XYZ file of C-alpha atoms in Angstrom:
115
model
C 145.627 127.081 112.371
C 145.220 125.882 108.780
C 141.838 125.955 107.093
C 139.574 122.951 106.613
C 140.121 120.781 103.538
C 136.562 120.326 102.276
C 137.611 118.299 99.236
C 139.280 115.768 101.479
C 136.321 115.730 103.878
C 133.891 115.064 101.030
C 136.081 112.263 99.699
C 136.345 110.685 103.165
C 132.559 110.869 103.594
C 131.978 109.122 100.271
C 134.470 106.370 101.084
C 132.759 105.677 104.425
C 129.304 105.738 102.835
C 128.196 108.831 104.739
C 128.338 111.217 101.782
C 125.199 110.303 99.887
C 122.939 113.155 101.003
C 123.754 116.696 102.077
C 122.594 116.122 105.636
C 124.869 113.054 105.909
C 127.834 115.075 104.611
C 127.104 117.873 107.113
C 126.901 115.365 109.986
C 130.161 113.745 108.831
C 131.885 117.166 108.776
C 130.719 117.891 112.341
C 132.222 114.640 113.610
C 135.406 114.559 111.502
C 138.072 117.074 110.651
C 140.658 117.421 107.885
C 143.031 120.364 107.588
C 144.933 121.785 104.653
C 148.607 120.938 104.416
C 151.120 123.718 104.852
C 149.148 125.607 107.456
C 147.517 128.138 105.111
C 144.065 128.494 103.705
C 143.939 128.663 99.936
C 144.559 132.097 98.350
C 145.125 133.661 101.787
C 148.558 135.070 100.906
C 147.667 136.096 97.353
C 148.411 139.765 96.720
C 146.999 141.279 93.538
C 148.242 144.505 91.906
C 144.817 146.054 92.416
C 145.136 145.391 96.163
C 148.205 147.618 96.380
C 147.104 150.336 93.950
C 143.367 151.163 93.741
C 143.938 152.989 90.427
C 145.356 149.820 88.804
C 143.238 148.391 85.994
C 143.519 145.077 84.189
C 143.390 144.482 80.438
C 144.993 145.860 77.304
C 145.127 149.588 76.661
C 143.026 150.719 73.756
C 144.197 153.006 70.978
C 144.506 156.745 71.135
C 141.786 158.838 72.716
C 138.992 160.165 70.514
C 138.350 163.880 70.658
C 134.824 164.682 71.779
C 134.761 167.866 69.687
C 135.602 165.806 66.572
C 132.667 163.531 67.334
C 130.245 166.395 67.972
C 131.186 168.232 64.753
C 130.909 165.066 62.578
C 134.551 165.373 61.539
C 134.938 161.597 61.161
C 131.817 161.364 58.989
C 133.060 164.139 56.691
C 136.469 162.451 56.376
C 134.806 159.124 55.564
C 132.529 160.698 52.939
C 135.424 162.516 51.252
C 137.478 159.303 51.138
C 134.499 157.419 49.693
C 133.943 160.060 46.993
C 137.645 159.878 46.049
C 137.405 156.095 45.778
C 134.233 156.367 43.689
C 135.906 158.849 41.321
C 138.935 156.558 40.972
C 136.659 153.617 40.233
C 134.740 155.525 37.569
C 137.954 156.747 35.927
C 139.305 153.199 35.845
C 136.021 151.922 34.379
C 136.209 154.478 31.538
C 139.640 153.276 30.452
C 138.659 149.631 29.902
C 137.714 149.180 26.245
C 135.217 146.512 25.251
C 137.007 143.867 23.201
C 134.824 141.675 21.015
C 135.658 138.081 20.329
C 134.756 136.178 17.191
C 131.917 134.498 19.059
C 130.473 137.795 20.328
C 130.651 139.272 16.820
C 128.968 136.168 15.394
C 126.079 136.433 17.871
C 125.267 139.982 16.789
C 123.984 138.839 13.409
C 120.906 136.634 13.072
C 120.091 134.960 9.720
C 116.690 135.973 8.331
C 114.127 133.186 8.228
């Protein structure tokens, strides 16, 4: 036997004026019946992958596994610090190579006329 169609019952109760309060809707449902079409309750035949295989998990796989020994020995921190020191050295070397070029205006501002 198909399941009850509660959406249809609620709509019928409103149209007849018996669906204003919850007690009126409950009384209407006791006296009237509406069944789902097709003879099946909703989601009764739905089979999910996790129903077949308990080890199935949903979602997107993350990246590679992180080694616990690498975490405990601060390997990632040491790698980060060495990369940062290399970048800092490169930055300082690049800063040394840039010569300061004076413009006519900057040269003119160096000298102040005596009063």
